[in-house]
Structures are given as C-alpha cells and as structure tokens.
Coordinates of C-alpha atoms in Angstrom, one line a residue:
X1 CA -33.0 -23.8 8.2
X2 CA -30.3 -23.8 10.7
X3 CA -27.3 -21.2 10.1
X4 CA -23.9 -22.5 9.0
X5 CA -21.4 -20.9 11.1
X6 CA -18.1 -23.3 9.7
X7 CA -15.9 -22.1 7.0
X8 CA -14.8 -26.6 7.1
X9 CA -17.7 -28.0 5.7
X10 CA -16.7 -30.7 3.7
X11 CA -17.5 -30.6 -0.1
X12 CA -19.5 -33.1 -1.5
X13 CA -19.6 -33.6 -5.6
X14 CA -19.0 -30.9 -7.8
X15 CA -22.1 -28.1 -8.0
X16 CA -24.0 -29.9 -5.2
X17 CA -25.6 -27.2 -3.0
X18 CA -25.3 -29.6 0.1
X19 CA -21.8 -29.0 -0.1
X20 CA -21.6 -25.4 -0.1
X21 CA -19.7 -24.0 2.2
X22 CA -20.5 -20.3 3.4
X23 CA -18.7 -17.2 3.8
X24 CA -19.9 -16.1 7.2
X25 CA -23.6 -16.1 9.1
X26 CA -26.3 -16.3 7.0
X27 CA -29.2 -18.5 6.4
X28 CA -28.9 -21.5 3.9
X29 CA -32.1 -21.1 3.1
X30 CA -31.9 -17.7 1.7
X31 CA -29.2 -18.7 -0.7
X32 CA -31.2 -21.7 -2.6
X33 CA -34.0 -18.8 -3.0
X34 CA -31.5 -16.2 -4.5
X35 CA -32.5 -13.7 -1.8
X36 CA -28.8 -12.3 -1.6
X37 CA -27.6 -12.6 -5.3
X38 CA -27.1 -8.5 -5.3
X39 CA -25.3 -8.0 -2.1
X40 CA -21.4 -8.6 -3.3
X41 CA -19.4 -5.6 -3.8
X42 CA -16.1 -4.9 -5.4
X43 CA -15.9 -2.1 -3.8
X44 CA -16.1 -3.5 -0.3
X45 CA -19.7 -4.4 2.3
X46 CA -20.6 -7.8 2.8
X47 CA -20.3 -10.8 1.1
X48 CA -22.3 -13.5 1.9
X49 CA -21.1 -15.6 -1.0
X50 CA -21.9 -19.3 -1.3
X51 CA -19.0 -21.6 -1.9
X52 CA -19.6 -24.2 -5.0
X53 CA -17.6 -27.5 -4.8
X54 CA -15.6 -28.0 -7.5
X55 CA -14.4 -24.5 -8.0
X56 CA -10.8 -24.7 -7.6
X57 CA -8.7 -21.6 -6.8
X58 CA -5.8 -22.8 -8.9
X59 CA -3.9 -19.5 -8.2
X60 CA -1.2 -20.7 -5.7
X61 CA -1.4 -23.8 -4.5
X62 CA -3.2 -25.5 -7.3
X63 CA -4.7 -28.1 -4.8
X64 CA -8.4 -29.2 -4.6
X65 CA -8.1 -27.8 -0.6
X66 CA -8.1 -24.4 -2.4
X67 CA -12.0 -23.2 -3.4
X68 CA -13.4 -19.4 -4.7
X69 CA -16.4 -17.6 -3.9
X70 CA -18.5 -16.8 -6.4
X71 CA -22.0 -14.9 -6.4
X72 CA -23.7 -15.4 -9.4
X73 CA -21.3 -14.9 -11.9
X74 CA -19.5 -12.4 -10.4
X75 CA -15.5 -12.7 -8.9
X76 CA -15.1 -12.4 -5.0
X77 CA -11.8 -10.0 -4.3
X78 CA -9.4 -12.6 -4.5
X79 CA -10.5 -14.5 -1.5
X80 CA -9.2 -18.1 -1.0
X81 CA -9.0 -20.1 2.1
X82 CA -7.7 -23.3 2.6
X83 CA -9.9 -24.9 5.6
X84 CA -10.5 -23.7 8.7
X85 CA -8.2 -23.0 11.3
X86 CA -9.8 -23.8 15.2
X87 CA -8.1 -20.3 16.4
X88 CA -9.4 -17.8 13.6
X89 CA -11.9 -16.3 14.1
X90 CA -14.8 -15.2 12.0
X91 CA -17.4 -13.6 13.5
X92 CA -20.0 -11.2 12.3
X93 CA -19.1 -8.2 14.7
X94 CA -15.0 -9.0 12.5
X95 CA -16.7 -9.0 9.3
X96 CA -18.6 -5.7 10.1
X97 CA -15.1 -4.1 10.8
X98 CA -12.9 -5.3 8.3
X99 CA -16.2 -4.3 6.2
X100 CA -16.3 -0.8 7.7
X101 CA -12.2 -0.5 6.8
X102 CA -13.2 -0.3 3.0
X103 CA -15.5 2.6 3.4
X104 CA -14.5 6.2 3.8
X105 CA -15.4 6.3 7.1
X106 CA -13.7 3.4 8.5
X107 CA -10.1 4.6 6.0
X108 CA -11.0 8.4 7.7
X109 CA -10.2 6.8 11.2
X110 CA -9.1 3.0 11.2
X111 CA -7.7 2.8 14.7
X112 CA -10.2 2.3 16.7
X113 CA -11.2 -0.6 14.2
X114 CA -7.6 -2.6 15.0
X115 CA -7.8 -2.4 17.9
X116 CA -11.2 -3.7 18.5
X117 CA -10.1 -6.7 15.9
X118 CA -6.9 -6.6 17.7
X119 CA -9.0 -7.2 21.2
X120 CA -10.7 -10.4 19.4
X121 CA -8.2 -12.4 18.2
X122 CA -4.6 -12.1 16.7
X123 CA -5.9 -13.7 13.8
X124 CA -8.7 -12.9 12.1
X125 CA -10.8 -14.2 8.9
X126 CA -12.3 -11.9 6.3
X127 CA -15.2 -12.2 4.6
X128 CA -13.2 -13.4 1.3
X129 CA -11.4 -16.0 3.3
X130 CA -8.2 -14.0 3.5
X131 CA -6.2 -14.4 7.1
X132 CA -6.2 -10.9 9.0
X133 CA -3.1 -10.0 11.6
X134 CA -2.6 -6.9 13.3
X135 CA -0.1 -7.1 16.1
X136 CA 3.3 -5.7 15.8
X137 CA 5.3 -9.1 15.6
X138 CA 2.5 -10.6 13.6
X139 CA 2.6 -7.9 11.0
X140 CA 6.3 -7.6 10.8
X141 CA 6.3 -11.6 10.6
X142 CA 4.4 -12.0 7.3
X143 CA 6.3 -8.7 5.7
X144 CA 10.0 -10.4 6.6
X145 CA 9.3 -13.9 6.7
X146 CA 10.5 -15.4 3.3
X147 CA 8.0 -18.2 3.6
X148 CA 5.3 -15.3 2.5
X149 CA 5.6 -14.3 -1.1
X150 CA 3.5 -12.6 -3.8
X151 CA 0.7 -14.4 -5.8
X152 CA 2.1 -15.0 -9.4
X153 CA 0.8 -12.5 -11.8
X154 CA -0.6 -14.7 -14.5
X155 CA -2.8 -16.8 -12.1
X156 CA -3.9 -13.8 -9.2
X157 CA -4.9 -12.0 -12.7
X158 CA -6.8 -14.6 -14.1
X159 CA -8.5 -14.9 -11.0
X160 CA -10.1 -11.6 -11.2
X161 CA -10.8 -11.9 -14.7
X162 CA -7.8 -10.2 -16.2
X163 CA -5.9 -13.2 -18.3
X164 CA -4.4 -10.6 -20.6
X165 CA -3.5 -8.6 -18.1
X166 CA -0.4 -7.8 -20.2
X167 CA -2.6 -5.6 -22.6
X168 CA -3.3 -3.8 -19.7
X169 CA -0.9 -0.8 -19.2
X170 CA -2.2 -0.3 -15.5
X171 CA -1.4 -4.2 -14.9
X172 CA 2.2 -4.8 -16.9
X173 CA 4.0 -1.8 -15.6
X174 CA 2.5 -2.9 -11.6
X175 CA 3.0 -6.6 -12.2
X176 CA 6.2 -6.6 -13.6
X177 CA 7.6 -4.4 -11.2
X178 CA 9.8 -5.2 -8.6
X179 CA 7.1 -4.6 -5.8
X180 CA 5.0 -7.6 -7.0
X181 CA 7.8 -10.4 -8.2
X182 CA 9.4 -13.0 -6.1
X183 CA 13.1 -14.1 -6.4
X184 CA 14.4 -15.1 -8.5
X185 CA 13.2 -12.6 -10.8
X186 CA 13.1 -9.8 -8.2
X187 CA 16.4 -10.2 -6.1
X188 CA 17.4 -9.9 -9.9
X189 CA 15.7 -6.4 -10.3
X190 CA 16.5 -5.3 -6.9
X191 CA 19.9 -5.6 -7.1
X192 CA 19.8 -3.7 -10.7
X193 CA 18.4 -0.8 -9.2
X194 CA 19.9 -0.7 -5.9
X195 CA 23.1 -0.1 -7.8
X196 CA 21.8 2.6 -9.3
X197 CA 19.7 3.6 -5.9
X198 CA 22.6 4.5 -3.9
X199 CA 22.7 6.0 -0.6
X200 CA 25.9 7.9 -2.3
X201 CA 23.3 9.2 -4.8
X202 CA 20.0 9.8 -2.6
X203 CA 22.7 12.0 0.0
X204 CA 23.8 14.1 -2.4
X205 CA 20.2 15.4 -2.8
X206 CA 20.4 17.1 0.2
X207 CA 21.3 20.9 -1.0
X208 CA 18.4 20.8 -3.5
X209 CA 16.0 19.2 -1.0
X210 CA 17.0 22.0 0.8
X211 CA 16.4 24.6 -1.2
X212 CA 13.5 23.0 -3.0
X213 CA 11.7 23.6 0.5
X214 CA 12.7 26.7 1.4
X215 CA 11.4 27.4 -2.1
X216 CA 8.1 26.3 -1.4
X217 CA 8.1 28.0 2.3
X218 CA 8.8 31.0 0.6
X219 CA 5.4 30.2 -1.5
X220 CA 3.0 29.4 1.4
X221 CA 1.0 32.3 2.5
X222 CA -2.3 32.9 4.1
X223 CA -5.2 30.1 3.0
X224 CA -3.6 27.4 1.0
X225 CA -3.9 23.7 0.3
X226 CA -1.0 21.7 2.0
X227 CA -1.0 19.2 -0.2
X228 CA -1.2 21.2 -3.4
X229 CA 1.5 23.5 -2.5
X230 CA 4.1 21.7 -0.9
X231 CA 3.7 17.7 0.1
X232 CA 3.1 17.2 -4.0
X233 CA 5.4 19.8 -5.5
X234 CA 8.1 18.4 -2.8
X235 CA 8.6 14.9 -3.7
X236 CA 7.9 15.1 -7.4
X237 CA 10.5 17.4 -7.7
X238 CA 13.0 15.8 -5.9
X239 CA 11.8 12.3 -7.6
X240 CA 11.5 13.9 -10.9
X241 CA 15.3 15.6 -10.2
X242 CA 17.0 11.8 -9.5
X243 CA 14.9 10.4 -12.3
X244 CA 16.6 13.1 -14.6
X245 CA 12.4 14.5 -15.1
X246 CA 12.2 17.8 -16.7
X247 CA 11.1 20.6 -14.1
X248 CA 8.5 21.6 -16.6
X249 CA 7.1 18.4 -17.2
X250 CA 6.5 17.2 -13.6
X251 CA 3.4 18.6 -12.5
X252 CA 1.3 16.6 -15.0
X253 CA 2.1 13.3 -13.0
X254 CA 0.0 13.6 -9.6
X255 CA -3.7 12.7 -11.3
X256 CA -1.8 10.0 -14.0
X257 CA 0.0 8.2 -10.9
X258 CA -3.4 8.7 -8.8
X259 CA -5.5 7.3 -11.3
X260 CA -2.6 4.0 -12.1
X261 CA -2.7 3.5 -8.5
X262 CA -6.2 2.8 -8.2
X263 CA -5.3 -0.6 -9.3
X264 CA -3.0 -1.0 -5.6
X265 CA -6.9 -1.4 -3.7
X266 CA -8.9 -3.3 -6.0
X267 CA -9.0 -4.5 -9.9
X268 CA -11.8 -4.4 -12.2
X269 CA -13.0 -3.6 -15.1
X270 CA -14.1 0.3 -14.3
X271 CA -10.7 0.8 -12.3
X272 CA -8.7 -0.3 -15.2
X273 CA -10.5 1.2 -18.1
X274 CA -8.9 4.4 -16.0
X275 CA -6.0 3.4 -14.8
X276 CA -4.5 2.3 -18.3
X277 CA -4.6 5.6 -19.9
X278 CA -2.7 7.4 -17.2
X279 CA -0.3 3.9 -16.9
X280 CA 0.1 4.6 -20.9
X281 CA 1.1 8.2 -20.7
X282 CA 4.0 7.6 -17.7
X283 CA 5.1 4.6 -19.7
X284 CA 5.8 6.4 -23.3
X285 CA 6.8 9.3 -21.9
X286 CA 9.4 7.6 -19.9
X287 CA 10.4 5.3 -22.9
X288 CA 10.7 8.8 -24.3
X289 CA 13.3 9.6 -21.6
X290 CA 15.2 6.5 -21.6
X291 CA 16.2 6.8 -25.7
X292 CA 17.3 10.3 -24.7
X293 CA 19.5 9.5 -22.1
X294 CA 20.9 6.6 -23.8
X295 CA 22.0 9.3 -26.7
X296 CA 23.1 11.6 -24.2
X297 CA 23.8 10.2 -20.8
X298 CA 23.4 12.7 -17.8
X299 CA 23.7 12.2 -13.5
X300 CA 20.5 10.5 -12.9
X301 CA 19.0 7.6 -12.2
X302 CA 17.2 7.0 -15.6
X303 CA 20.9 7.1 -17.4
X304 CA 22.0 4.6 -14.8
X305 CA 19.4 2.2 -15.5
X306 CA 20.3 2.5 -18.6
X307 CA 23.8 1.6 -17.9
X308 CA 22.8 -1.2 -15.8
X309 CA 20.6 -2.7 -18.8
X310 CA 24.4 -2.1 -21.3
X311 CA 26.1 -4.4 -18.7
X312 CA 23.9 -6.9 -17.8
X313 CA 21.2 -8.4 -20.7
X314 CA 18.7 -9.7 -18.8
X315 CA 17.3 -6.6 -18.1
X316 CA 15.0 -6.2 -20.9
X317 CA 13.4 -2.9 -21.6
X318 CA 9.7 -3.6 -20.6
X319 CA 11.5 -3.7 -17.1
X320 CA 13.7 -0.7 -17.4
X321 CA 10.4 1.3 -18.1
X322 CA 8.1 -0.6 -15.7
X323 CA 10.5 -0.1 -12.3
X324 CA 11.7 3.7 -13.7
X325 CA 7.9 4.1 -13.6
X326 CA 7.2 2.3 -10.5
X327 CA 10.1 4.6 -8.4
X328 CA 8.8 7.5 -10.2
X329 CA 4.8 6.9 -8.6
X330 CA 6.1 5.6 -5.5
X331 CA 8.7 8.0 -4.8
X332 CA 6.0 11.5 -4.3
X333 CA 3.3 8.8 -3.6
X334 CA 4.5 7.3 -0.6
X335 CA 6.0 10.8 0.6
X336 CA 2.7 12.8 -0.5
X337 CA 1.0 10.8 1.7
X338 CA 4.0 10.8 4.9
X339 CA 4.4 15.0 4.6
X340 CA 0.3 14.9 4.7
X341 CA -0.7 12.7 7.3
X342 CA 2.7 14.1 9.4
X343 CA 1.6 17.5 9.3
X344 CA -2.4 16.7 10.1
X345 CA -1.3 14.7 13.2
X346 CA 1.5 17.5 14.6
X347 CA -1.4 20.5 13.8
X348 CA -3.9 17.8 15.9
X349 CA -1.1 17.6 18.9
X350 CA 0.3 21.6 19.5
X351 CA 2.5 20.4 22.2
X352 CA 4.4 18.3 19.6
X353 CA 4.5 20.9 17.0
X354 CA 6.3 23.5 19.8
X355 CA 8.7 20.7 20.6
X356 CA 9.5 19.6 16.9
X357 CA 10.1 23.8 16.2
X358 CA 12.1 24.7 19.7
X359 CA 14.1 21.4 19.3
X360 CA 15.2 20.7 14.8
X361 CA 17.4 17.8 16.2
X362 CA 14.3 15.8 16.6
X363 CA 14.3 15.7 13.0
X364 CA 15.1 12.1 12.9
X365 CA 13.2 10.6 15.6
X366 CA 10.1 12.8 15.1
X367 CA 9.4 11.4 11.5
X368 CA 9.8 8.0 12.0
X369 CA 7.2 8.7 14.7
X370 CA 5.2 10.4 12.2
X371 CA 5.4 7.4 10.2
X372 CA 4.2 5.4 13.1
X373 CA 1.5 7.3 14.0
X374 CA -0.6 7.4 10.6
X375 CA 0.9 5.2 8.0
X376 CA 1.2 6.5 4.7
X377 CA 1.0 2.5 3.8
X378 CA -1.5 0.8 5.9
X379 CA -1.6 -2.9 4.0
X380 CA 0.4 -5.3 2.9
X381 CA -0.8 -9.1 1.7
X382 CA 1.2 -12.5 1.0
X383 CA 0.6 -15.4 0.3
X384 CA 1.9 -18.5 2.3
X385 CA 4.7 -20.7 0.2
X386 CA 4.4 -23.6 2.6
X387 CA 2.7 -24.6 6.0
X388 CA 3.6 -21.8 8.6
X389 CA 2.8 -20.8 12.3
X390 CA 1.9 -17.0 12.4
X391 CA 0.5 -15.6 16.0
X392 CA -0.1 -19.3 17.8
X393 CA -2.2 -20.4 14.2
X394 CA -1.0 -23.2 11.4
X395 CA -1.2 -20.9 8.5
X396 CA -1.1 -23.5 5.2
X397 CA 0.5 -22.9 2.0
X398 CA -1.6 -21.1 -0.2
X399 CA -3.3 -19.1 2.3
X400 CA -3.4 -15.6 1.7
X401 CA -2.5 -13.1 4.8
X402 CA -3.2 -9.5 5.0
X403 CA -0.8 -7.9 7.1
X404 CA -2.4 -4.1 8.6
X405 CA 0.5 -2.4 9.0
X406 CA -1.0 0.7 10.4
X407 CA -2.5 -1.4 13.0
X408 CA 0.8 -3.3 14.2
X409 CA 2.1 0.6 14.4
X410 CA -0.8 0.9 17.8
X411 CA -0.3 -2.3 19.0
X412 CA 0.4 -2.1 22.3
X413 CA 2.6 -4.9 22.8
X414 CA 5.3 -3.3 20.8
X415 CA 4.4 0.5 21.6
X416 CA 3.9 2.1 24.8
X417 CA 0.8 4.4 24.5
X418 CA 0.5 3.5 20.9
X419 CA -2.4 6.2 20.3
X420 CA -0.3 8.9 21.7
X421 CA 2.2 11.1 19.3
X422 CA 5.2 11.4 21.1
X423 CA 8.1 12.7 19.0
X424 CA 11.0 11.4 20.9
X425 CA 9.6 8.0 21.5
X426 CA 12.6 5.6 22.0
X427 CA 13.0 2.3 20.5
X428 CA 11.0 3.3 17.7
X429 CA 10.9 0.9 14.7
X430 CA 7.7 1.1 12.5
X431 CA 6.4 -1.2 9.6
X432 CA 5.4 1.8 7.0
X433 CA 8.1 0.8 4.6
X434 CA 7.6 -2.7 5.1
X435 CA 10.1 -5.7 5.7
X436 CA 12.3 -8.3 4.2
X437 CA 13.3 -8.6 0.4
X438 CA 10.6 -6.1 -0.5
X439 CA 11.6 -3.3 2.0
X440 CA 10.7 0.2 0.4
X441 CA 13.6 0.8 -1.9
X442 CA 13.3 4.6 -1.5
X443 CA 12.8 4.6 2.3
X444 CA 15.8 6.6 2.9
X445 CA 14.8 9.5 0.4
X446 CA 11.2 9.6 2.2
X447 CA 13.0 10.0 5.4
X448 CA 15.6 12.6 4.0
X449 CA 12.7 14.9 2.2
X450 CA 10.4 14.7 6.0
X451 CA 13.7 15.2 8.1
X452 CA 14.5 18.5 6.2
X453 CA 10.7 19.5 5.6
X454 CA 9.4 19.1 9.2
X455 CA 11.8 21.5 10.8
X456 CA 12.0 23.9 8.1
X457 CA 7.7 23.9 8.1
X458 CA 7.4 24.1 11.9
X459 CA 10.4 26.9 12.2
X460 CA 9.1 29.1 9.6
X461 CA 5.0 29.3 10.7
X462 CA 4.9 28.7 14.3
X463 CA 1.3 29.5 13.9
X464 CA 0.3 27.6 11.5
X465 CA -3.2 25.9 12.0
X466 CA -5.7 24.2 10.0
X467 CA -8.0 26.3 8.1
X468 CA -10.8 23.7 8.0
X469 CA -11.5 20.2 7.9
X470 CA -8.9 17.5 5.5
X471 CA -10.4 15.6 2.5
X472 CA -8.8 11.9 2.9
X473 CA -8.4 9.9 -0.1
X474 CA -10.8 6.6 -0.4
X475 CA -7.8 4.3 -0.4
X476 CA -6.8 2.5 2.7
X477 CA -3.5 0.7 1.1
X478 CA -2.1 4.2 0.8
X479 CA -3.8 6.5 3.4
X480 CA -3.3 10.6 2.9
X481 CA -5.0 12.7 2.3
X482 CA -6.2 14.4 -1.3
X483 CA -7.0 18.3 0.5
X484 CA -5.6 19.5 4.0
X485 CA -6.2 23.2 3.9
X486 CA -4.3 25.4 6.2
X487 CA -3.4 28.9 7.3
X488 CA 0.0 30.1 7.7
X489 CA -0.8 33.0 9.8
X490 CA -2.9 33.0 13.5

C-alpha cells in the first residue's frame, strides 16, 4: 500500500475510507487494520490520525474546506487545516521536532529545535494541521496583524469536548477574560482596565518594589531556592499590593494559579478536574474582595474596577472577577518565570553578570535582553479571519497559526548572534509580551519589578552561583522554571 504523503486529498462521501486524508507519513494500510488506534496523545507524540470526510470543523470558518482528526473516538488538540498550501512543509523529521517541543526535554532546551525548523521552512505544518512560524517578522506578524484573532469560546470548547465549558471555573474565568476575546467585546474590556492600569498607578510602585526587594535580599542566605524565596514572593506581593491583596493572604496563590494555568497548554478532562478547584478558590475569594472594597473603597486596582463597573453597565460582574483574576495569575506568572529564567541565563554567562553589577544603568537594556534570551512566554496561536499572506504562504481564513515566540527572539534575521546574551544589545525589541490589541497589559510592571531586582540581586551577591541543577516546569507556553537552587556565598 503506497504511503500518502498529501494533506489535499480530495474527500470523497461522508465516512468513506478512500477519502481519508492523513496527518503525516504513515501507511494506509495500517490504518484500515487499526494498528495505530493507541498512538494519539493529549499530552503531545505523534499523531498519525486518519481524517474522515464529512467531519466538519465548524469552529471558525464553518465551511466544508474545514475537517478534524479524529482517532477512534478520541479529540485531536484542536487541529484544523484548511487544504494544503504548496510552500508548507510537513515532513517527518518537522513532526519529530515540533513532537519533541511538548516533552520535557525539548521545553528544557527548545532552541536548537527552532532553529532547525527555522532552517526548513518559514512555515511549517504540525501534526494537528496547525500552521507553524518562527522568524522574527513572521511571529511578530500573526501577534499584530488584526486579520489574526482568537477562536470563539463556545465553538474552540466544544471542539475539545467542553460545551459547558461555563460550568467550568478553570474555563469561564480564562475564556472570558480579556486575553482570549476579540473586539468588540475586548477593546471593551481593555479599555476598562487600562483606565484603571495606569502607568500613573504601576510608577508609583516603585518605593515598595524597592523595598520589597531589598527585603527579600536581606532574606537570601547560604543554599536557597530562587524561585521560592524571591522570583515568587516578588511579584505576588507587588501584584497582590496593586490588587489591594492582603499580605497574609498571598502566599496561598502560587500552586492555585499553577494548577488554573494548566489549562494555557492543553484542555482535558484530567487538567480540568484540577484546574477548577484552584480557578474556584481565586474566583470567591476575589468576589470576596470586590464586595469589600465596594463598602469600603481603598487605592487599588480592585476598588477601581469597581468604580469602572459604577460608571459604565456593561461591565457585568462575572468580568470584573474573571480579568481581576486573570491580572492577579498573570502579573507573578509572567514575572516568576522572567526573574527565573533571567537569573539562570546571567549565572550561565559570568561575564554578563560582572557587567550587569559594575554597570546598574544597564538596568533597562539588560532585561529586555533577558526577556529575549529565554522567553518567559514562548507561544502564542490565532486563527486567520480572512485569506492572508504570512512568510511568502496564502494563509486561508480559518487556518490556525502558532506563532513561537521564543523562537522569532533567535532568529537571526532580526538578531545578530541570536544565541548569545549580550546585555547591551542595541535595537533590541522582543516578542515576550506579545503584539497588537492583545499586548501584555502588565508589561511595564514586569519590566519595573526585573529593572530594580536585577541590579539589586547582582550588587548585593557578586558571588552568587548555582548550587545545583534547575527543575523546569513541563509547560512550554509559559517556560520557567518550578526549582533553581542557588548559593549566595562562593
């Protein structure tokens, strides 16, 4: 039986086996005996899914030119693919890498990957029929393009076998969240909370930044976990002080916002059963919150959401408590993950260490380097709203597109020595906090808490060192790391 190597088979009638198309290489044969029922994966591997006619991906596009993959009763990850495209390629050797980025060894080191999927094409196709870029322009194309949008809630959840996804805590607060919507609904949101978001408000953090980190400095000693005893207690505190957050009750939300964030690199069934109790928790103890501070207003942003939601009605409160929650996990997320990954790469280059401590100016510069470098957000997906041209290929609308940012951070058509940390790079302008109508909301306050943290780090233990190997989360959407012991003292 001779291998089908085209993702544009035509379909013949509905359920007819002749018109199967295939995900990647395999033998036809093998399929009609069953031989690779077993070998789909939420969790990642291959997927050597046959294509049924007649299944319709109704998700975006609603159009017969839309199909799933299914494996015997069990969902693909959202794949969809709209015909094939001459340029893309889909090869065996791209599969096996974009495979190897969902395992802990591929999230451990993912460079080398892009830029061996880099070296093959600009565009690539995975396994679930999903479009793959990972050059600079490409990447910053599909984040700021507004012909890219997200995939509606009610039919992406469907999809993966969530219809009443609102009855899923994990789901609501995500989904309804300004991170997922498209305008109207979120230029709606975003302008809400950017009024309450202010640069006036994030700047006047500074003095407690400040002394929040000398704080923890002062802490540090000997043998200790980095990420326990600072790039945690750091952002939470200063996320929990411009929420309004109790001191005493901050330190319960790492594992709760760990566990709801699962459901950021894949959704199913186990993922959710845990993700909804710790989505639960954050969600009535911040409707806790928001009843206080509208009895007793106070200087934070919490009591100005609240204000926001007095003046204008269409801001119901399932959305106060879904974005208060959403800026909450993503404000110590997002930086968690930046301090982190900062500090392994400057311990991992001692020349940059000396020249970040004998030279605090760098400040600036050096983190958005750092961000660069090892992206605290390595992914970022749309889907396409109507027929568009991304790196030389027709892109059609309802095609989805993964966008690695981490990879467009080493490409070397934007970045000179791409794989080298270089602290005063010039011209520096990475995609970590994305692009376009759904640029990072609190990218400033990341930046702020690194520019005072680096210096203040590098100054105080100019010996500092690593006191044995880092334990990296198994995410890849957000890359960190969940251990990085180190040793204050040489």
């Amino acid at each position: 039986m001779a291998v089908i190597r085209s993702l544009a088979r035509s379909c013949s009638a509905p359920g007819d086996v002749r018109g199967t198309r295939f995900v990647h290489d395999l033998d036809a044969a093998e399929y009609l005996d069953g031989a690779h029922g077993d070998e789909g994966a939420l969790d990642g591997g291959w997927w050597p899914i046959p294509v049924q006619c007649g299944q319709i991906f109704a998700a975006y596009c609603g159009s017969s030119r839309c199909v799933t993959a299914q494996t015997h009763g069990r969902p693909n990850p959202l794949g969809t693919y709209a015909g094939a495209v001459s340029e893309v390629v889909q090869s065996p050797e791209v599969l096996f890498l974009l495979g190897e980025l969902t395992t802990m060894v591929g999230r451990e080191d993912p460079y080398p990957r892009y830029a061996r999927l880099r070296q093959i094409s600009p565009v690539v196709r995975a396994q679930d029929g999903a479009l793959a870029v990972t050059g600079y322009a490409d990447c910053a194309s599909v984040v700021r393009d507004g012909r890219f949008a997200h995939m509606p809630p009610d039919n992406l959840l469907a999809f993966v076998g969530f219809p009443d996804w609102r009855e899923h805590p994990a789901l609501l607060h995500l989904f309804t969240s300004m991170i997922t919507l498209n305008p109207p609904d979120h230029t709606r949101l975003r302008r809400l909370v950017s009024s309450a978001f202010t640069a006036r408000r994030v700047q006047a953090l500074r003095p407690a930044i400040e002394r929040m980190v000398d704080g923890l400095l002062d802490q540090l000693s000997g043998d200790v976990d980095f990420v326990e005893s600072f790039a945690f207690p750091l952002p939470v505190n200063v996320i929990g002080e411009l929420l309004g957050i109790p001191v005493e009750d901050r330190g319960q939300f790492q594992s709760l916002v760990r566990d709801w964030a699962q459901v950021l690199e894949v959704i199913s069934p186990e993922v959710v059963s845990r993700a909804d109790p710790a989505a639960a928790t954050i969600r009535d103890y911040l409707a806790g919150l928001v009843e206080e501070r509208r009895r007793r207003p106070a200087d934070d942003l919490v009591s100005a959401l609240v204000q926001a939601q007095a003046t204008d009605d269409r801001l119901s409160d399932e959305e106060v408590l879904s974005n208060a929650a959403f800026l909450f996990a993503a404000g110590f997320e997002t930086t968690t993950n930046l301090l982190s990954n900062g500090l392994a790469a400057l311990l991992a280059h001692p020349d940059q260490f000396k020249l970040l401590a004998e030279n605090p100016a760098l400040a600036g510069p050096a983190v958005e380097e750092l961000l660069r470098f090892d992206s605290p957000v390595q992914i970022s997906s749309r889907v396409a709203t109507e027929r568009v041209e991304i790196g030389g290929v027709a892109v059609e609308e309802g095609e989805r597109v993964i966008a690695y940012l981490g990879a467009g951070n080493r490409d070397p058509e934007r970045f000179a020595d791409p794989d080298c940390l270089q602290l005063d790079r010039p011209d520096n302008s990475p995609l970590s906090f994305g692009g376009g109508i759904h640029y990072c909301l609190g990218a400033p306050l990341a930046r702020l808490e690194a520019q005072i943290a680096f210096p203040a780090l590098v100054r105080r233990f100019p010996a500092l060192a690593a006191a044995g190997p880092g334990q990296r989360r198994n995410s890849l959407t957000l890359k960190g790391f969940s251990s990085l012991p180190i040793r204050t003292t040489g």
